PDB file of C-alpha atoms in Angstrom:
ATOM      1  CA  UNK A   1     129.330 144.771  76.216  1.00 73.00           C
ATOM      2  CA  UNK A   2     127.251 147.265  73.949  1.00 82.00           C
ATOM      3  CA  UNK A   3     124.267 145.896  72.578  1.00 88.00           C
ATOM      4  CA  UNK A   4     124.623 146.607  69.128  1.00 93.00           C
ATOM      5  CA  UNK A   5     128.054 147.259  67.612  1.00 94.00           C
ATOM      6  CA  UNK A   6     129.547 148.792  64.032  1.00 94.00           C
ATOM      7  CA  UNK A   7     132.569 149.556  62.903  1.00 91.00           C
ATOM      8  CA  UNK A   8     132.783 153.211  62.663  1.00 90.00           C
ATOM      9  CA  UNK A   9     134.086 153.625  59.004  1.00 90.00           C
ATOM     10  CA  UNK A  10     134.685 156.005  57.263  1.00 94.00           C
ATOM     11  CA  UNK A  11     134.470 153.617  54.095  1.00 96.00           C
ATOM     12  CA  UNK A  12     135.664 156.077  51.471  1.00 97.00           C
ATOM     13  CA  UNK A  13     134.544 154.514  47.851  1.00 97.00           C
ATOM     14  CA  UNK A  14     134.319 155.817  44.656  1.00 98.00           C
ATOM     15  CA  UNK A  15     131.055 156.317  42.916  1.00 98.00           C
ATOM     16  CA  UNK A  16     129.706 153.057  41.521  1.00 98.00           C
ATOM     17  CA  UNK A  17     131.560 150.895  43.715  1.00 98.00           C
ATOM     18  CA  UNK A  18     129.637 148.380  45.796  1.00 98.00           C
ATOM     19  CA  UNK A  19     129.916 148.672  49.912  1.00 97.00           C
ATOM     20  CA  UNK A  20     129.190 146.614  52.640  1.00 96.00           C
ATOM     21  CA  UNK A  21     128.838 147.119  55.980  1.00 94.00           C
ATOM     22  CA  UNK A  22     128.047 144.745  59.087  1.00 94.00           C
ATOM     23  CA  UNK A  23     126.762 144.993  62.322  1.00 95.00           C
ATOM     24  CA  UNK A  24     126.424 142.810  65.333  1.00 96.00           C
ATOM     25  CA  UNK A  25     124.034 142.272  68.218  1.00 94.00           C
ATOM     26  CA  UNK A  26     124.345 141.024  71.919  1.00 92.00           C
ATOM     27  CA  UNK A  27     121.373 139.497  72.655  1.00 87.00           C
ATOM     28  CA  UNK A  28     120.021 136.374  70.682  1.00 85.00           C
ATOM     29  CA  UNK A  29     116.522 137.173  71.848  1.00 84.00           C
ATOM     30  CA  UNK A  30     116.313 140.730  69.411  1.00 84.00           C
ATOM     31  CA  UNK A  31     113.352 140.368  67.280  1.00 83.00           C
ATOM     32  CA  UNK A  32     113.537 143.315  64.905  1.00 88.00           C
ATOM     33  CA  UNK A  33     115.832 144.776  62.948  1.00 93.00           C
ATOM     34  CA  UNK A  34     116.470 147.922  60.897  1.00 94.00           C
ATOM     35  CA  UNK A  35     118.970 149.921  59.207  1.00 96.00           C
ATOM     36  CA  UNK A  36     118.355 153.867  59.459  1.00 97.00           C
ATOM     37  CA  UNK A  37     120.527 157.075  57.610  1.00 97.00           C
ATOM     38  CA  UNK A  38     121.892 159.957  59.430  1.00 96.00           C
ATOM     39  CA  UNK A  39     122.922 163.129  57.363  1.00 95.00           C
ATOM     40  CA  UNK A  40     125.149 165.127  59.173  1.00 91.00           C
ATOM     41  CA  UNK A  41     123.119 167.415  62.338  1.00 88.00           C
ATOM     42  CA  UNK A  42     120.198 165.590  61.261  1.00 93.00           C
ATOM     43  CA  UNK A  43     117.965 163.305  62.656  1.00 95.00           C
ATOM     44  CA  UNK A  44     117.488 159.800  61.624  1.00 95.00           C
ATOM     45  CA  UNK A  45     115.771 158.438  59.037  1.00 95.00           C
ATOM     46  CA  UNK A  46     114.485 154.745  58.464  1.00 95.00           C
ATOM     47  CA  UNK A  47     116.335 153.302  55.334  1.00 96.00           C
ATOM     48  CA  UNK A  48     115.071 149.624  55.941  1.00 94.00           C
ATOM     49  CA  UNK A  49     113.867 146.680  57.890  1.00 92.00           C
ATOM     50  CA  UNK A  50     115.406 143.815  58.188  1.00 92.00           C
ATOM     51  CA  UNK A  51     113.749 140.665  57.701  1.00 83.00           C
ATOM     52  CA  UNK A  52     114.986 136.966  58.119  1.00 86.00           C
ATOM     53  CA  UNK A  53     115.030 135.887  54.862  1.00 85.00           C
ATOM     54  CA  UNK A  54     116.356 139.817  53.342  1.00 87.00           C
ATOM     55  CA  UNK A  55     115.295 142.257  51.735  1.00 91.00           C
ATOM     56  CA  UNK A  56     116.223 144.102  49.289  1.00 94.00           C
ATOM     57  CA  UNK A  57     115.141 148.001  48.143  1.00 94.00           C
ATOM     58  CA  UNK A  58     116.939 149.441  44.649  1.00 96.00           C
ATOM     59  CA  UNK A  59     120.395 149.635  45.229  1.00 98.00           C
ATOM     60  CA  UNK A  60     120.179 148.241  48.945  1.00 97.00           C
ATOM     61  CA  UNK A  61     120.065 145.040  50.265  1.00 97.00           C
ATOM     62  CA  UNK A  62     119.964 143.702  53.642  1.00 96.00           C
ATOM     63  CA  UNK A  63     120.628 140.371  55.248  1.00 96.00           C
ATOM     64  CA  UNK A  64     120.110 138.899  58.658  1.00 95.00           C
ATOM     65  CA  UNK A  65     122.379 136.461  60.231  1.00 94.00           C
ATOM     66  CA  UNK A  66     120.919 135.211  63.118  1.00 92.00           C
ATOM     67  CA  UNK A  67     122.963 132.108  64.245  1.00 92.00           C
ATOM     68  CA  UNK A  68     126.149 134.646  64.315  1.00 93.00           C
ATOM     69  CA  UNK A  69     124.297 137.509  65.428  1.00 94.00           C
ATOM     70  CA  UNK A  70     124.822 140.055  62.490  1.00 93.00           C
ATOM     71  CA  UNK A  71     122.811 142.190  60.209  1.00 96.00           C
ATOM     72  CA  UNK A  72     124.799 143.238  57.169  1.00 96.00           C
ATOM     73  CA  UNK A  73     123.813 146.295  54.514  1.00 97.00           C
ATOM     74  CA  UNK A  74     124.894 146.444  50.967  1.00 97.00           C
ATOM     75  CA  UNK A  75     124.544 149.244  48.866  1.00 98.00           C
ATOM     76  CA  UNK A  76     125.453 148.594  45.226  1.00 98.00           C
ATOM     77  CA  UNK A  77     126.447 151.404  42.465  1.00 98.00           C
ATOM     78  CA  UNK A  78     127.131 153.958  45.309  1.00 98.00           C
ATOM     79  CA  UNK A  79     126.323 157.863  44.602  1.00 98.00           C
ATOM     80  CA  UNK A  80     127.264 160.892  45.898  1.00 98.00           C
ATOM     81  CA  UNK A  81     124.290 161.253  47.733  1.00 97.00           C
ATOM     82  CA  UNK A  82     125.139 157.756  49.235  1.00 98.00           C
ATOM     83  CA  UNK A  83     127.431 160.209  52.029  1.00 98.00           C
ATOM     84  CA  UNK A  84     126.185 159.574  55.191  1.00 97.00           C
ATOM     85  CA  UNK A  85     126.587 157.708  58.385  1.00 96.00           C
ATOM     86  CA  UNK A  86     124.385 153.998  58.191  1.00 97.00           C
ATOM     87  CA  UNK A  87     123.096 153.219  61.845  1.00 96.00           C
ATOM     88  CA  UNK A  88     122.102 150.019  62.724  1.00 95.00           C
ATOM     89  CA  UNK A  89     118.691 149.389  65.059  1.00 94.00           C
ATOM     90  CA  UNK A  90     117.994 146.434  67.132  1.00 92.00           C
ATOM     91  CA  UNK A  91     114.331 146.320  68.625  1.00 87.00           C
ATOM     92  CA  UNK A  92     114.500 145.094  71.913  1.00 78.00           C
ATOM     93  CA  UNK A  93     110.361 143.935  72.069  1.00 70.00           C
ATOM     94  CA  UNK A  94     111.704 141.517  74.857  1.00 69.00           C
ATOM     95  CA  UNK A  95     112.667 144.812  76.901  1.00 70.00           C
ATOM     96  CA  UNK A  96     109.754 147.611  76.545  1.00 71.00           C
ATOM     97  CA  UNK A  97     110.314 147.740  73.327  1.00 75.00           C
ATOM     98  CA  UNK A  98     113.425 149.522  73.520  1.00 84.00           C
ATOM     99  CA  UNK A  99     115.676 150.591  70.518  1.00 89.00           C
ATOM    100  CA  UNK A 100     119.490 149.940  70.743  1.00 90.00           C
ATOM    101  CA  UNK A 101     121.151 151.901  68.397  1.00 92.00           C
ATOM    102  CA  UNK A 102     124.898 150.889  67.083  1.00 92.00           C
ATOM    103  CA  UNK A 103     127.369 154.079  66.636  1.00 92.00           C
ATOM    104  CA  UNK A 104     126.986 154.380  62.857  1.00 94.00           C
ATOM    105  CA  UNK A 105     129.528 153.661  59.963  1.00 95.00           C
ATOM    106  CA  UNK A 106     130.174 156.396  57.993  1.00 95.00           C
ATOM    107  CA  UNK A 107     130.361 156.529  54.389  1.00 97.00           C
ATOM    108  CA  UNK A 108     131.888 159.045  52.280  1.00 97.00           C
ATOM    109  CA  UNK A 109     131.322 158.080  48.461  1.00 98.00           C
ATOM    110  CA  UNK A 110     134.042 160.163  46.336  1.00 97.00           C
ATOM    111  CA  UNK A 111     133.347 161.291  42.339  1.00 95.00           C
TER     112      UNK A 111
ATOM    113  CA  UNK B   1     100.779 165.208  57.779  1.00 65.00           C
ATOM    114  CA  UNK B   2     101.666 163.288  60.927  1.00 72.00           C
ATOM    115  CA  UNK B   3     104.813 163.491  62.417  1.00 93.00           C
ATOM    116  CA  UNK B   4     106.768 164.540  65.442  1.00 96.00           C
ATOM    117  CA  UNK B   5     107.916 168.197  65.653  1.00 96.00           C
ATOM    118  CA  UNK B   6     110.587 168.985  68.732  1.00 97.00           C
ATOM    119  CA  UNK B   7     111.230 172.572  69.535  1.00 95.00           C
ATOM    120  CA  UNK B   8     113.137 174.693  69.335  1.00 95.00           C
ATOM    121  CA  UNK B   9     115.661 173.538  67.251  1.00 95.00           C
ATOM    122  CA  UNK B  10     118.623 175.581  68.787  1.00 95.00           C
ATOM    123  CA  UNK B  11     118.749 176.253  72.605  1.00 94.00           C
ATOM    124  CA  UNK B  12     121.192 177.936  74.489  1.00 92.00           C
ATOM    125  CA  UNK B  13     121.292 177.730  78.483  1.00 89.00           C
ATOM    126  CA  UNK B  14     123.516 178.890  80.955  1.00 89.00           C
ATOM    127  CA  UNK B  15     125.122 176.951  82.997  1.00 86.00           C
ATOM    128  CA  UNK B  16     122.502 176.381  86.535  1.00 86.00           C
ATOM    129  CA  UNK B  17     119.640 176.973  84.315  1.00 91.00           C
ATOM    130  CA  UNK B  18     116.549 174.074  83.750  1.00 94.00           C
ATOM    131  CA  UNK B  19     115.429 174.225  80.162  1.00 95.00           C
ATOM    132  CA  UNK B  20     112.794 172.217  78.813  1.00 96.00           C
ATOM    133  CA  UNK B  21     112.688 170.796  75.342  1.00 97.00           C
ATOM    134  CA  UNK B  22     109.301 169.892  73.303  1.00 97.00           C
ATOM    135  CA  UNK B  23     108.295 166.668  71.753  1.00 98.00           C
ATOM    136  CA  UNK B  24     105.312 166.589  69.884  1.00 97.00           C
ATOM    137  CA  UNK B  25     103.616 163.784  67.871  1.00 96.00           C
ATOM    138  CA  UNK B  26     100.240 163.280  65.759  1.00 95.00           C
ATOM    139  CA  UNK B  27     101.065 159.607  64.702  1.00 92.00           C
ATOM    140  CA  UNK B  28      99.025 158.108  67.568  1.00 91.00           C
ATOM    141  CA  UNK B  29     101.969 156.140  68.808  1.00 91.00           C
ATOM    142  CA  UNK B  30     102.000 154.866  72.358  1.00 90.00           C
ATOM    143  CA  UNK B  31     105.663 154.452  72.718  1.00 91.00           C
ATOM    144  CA  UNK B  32     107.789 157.787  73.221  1.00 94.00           C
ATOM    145  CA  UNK B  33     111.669 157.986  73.748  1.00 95.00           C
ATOM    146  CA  UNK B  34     114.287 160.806  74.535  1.00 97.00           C
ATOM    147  CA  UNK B  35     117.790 160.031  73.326  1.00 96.00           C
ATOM    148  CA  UNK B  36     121.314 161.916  73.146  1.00 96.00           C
ATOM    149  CA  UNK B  37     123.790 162.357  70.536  1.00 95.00           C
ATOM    150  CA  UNK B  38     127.486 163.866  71.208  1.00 92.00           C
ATOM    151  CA  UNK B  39     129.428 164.069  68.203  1.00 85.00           C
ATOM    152  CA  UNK B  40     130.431 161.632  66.644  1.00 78.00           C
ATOM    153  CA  UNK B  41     128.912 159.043  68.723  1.00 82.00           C
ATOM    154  CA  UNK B  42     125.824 156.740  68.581  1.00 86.00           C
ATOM    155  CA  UNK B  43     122.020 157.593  70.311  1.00 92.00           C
ATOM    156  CA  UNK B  44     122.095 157.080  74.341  1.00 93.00           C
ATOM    157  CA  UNK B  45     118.489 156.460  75.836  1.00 93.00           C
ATOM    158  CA  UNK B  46     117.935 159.214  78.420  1.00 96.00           C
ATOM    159  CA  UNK B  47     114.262 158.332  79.096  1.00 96.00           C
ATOM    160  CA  UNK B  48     110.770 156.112  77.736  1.00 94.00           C
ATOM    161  CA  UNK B  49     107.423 155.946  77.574  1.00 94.00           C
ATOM    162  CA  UNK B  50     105.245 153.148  76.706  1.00 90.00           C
ATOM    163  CA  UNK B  51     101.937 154.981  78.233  1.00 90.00           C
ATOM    164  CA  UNK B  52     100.464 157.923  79.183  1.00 93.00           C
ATOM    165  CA  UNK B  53     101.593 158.974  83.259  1.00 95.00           C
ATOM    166  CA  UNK B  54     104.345 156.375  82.812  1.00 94.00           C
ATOM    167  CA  UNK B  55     108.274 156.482  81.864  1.00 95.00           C
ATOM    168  CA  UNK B  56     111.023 154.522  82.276  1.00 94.00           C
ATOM    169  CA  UNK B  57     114.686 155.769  82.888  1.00 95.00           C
ATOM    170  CA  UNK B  58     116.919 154.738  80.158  1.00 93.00           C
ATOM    171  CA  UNK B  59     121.004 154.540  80.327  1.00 91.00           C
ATOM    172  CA  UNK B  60     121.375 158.098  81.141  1.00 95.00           C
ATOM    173  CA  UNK B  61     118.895 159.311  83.111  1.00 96.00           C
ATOM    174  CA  UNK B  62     120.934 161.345  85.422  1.00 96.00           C
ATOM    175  CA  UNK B  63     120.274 164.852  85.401  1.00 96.00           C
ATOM    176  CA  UNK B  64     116.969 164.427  83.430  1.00 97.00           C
ATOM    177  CA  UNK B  65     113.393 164.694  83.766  1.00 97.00           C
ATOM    178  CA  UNK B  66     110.272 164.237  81.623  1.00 98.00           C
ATOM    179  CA  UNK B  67     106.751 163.897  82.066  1.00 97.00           C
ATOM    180  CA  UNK B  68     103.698 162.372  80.169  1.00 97.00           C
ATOM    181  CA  UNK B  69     100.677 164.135  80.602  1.00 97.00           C
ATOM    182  CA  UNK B  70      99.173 163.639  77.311  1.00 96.00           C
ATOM    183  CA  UNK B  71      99.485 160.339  74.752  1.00 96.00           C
ATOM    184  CA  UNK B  72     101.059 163.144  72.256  1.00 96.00           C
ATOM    185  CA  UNK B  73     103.552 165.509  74.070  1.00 98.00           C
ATOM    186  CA  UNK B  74     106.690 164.050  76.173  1.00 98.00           C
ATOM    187  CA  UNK B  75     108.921 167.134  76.824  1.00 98.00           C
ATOM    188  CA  UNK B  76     112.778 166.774  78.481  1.00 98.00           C
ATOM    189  CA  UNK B  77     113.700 169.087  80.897  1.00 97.00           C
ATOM    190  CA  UNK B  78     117.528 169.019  81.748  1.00 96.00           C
ATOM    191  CA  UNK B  79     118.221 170.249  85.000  1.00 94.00           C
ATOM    192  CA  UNK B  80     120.757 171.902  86.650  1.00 89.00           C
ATOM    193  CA  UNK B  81     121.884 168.690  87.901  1.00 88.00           C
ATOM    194  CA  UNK B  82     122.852 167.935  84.286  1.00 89.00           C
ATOM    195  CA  UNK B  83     126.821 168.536  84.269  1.00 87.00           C
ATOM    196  CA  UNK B  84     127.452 167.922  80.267  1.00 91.00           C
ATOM    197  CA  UNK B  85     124.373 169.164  78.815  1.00 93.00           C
ATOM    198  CA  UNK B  86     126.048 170.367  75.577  1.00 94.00           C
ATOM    199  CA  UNK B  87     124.310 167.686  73.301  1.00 95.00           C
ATOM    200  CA  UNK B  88     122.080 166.868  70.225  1.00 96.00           C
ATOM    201  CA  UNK B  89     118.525 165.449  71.098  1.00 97.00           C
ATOM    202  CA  UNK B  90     116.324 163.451  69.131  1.00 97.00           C
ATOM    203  CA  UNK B  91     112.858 162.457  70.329  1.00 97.00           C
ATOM    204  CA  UNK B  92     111.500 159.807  68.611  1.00 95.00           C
ATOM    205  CA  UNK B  93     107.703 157.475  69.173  1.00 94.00           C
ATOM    206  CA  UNK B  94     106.960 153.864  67.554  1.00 91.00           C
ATOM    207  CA  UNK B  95     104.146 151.943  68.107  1.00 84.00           C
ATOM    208  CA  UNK B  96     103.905 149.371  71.131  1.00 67.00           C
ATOM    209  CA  UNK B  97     102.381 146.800  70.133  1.00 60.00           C
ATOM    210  CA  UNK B  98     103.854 143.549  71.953  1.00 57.00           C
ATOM    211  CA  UNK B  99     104.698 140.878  69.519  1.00 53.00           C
ATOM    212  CA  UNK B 100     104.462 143.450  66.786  1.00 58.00           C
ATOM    213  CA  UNK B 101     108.016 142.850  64.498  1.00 61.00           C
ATOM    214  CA  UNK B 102     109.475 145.637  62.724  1.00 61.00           C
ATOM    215  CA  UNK B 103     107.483 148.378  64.090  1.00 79.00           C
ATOM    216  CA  UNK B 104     110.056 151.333  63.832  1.00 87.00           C
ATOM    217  CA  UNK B 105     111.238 154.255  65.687  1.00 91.00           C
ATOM    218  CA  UNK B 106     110.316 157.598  64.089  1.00 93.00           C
ATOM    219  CA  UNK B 107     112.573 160.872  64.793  1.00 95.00           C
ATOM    220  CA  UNK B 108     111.290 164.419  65.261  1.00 96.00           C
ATOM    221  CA  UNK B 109     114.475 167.112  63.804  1.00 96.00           C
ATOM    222  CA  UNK B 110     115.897 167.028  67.149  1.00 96.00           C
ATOM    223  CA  UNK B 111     116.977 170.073  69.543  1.00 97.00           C
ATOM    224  CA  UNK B 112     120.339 171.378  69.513  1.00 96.00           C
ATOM    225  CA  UNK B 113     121.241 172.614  73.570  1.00 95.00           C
ATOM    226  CA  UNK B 114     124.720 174.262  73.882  1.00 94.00           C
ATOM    227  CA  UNK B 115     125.316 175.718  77.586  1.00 90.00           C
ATOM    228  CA  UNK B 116     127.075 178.833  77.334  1.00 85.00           C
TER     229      UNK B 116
END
């Protein structure tokens, strides 16, 4: 079983809708959790942590669900420059400190 | 401005060839990490560092090697060994701090390697 799963999308919203995407982790003993963009043949790029009681940033907000294992991202009033594939990051601090990365849901936000 | 810097950014290798990709960082991080990225598909731990003159294998070590010399340089070299080398890699360093939450992973541009 992967560690960290998405679905792979592509969510394909008009501008100014509101999207949500979810993620879920294998092991209950993860201690950190983020939410990074990808632009296409680029690298990575932290969008936000995820904390245990949420966070929020703008437009984003992100929850953490830890009795079921899920981290969920919502963007709200989507723009154009929205387009691009949302990875989600567990921190493995029980295991070196490793990072699992899920296979990214993409998002293509149409005018 | 700190940051990690991976060289060069395009690579072409023939096939039996070694080739040797740079990861540089300034951010002082201890932790260092080589991971792949075929299209469309998520990031596959090749190899990790939490220290100087130590790494770990990750998922897909097999046909890789690295070395860590110095606290700021981790270079890749893909051997011969390597039969599907045509890839996108992304280095990437975070602090390790044990017990530290939310200490994240920061990504050089990454190397593009196409075998030819």
């Amino acid at each position: 079983r992967k560690e960290v799963e998405q679905d792979p999308g592509p969510f394909n919203v008009p501008e100014g809708a509101t999207v949500a995407f979810n993620c879920t982790y294998s092991n209950s003993a993860s201690q950190s959790f983020f939410w990074y963009r990808q632009d296409c043949r680029k690298e990575p790029k932290l969008l936000m942590s995820v904390y245990s009681s949420g966070n929020e940033d703008g437009r984003f907000t992100a929850q953490l669900n830890r009795a079921s294992q899920y981290i969920s991202l919502l963007i709200r009033d989507s723009k154009l420059s929205d387009s691009a594939t949302y990875l989600c990051v567990v921190n493995a601090l029980y295991n070196f400190n490793k990072f699992y990365f899920g296979s990214g849901t993409k998002l293509n936000v149409k005018p | 401005d700190g940051g990690i810097t991976q060289s060069p950014k395009y690579l072409f290798r023939k096939e039996g060839q070694n080739v040797t990709l740079s990861c540089e960082q300034n951010l002082n991080h201890d932790a260092m990490y080589w991971y792949r990225q075929d299209p469309g598909q998520g990031l596959r731990l090749i190899y990790y560092s939490q220290i100087v003159n130590d790494f770990q294998k990750g998922d897909i070590a097999e046909g890789y090697s690295v070395s860590r010399e110095k606290k700021e340089s981790f270079p890749l070299t893909v051997t011969s060994a390597q039969k599907n080398p045509t890839a996108f890699y992304l280095c990437a360093s975070s602090i390790d701090e044990t017990g530290t939450l939310n200490t994240e992973a920061f990504f050089g541009q990454g190397t593009r390697l196409t075998v030819v």
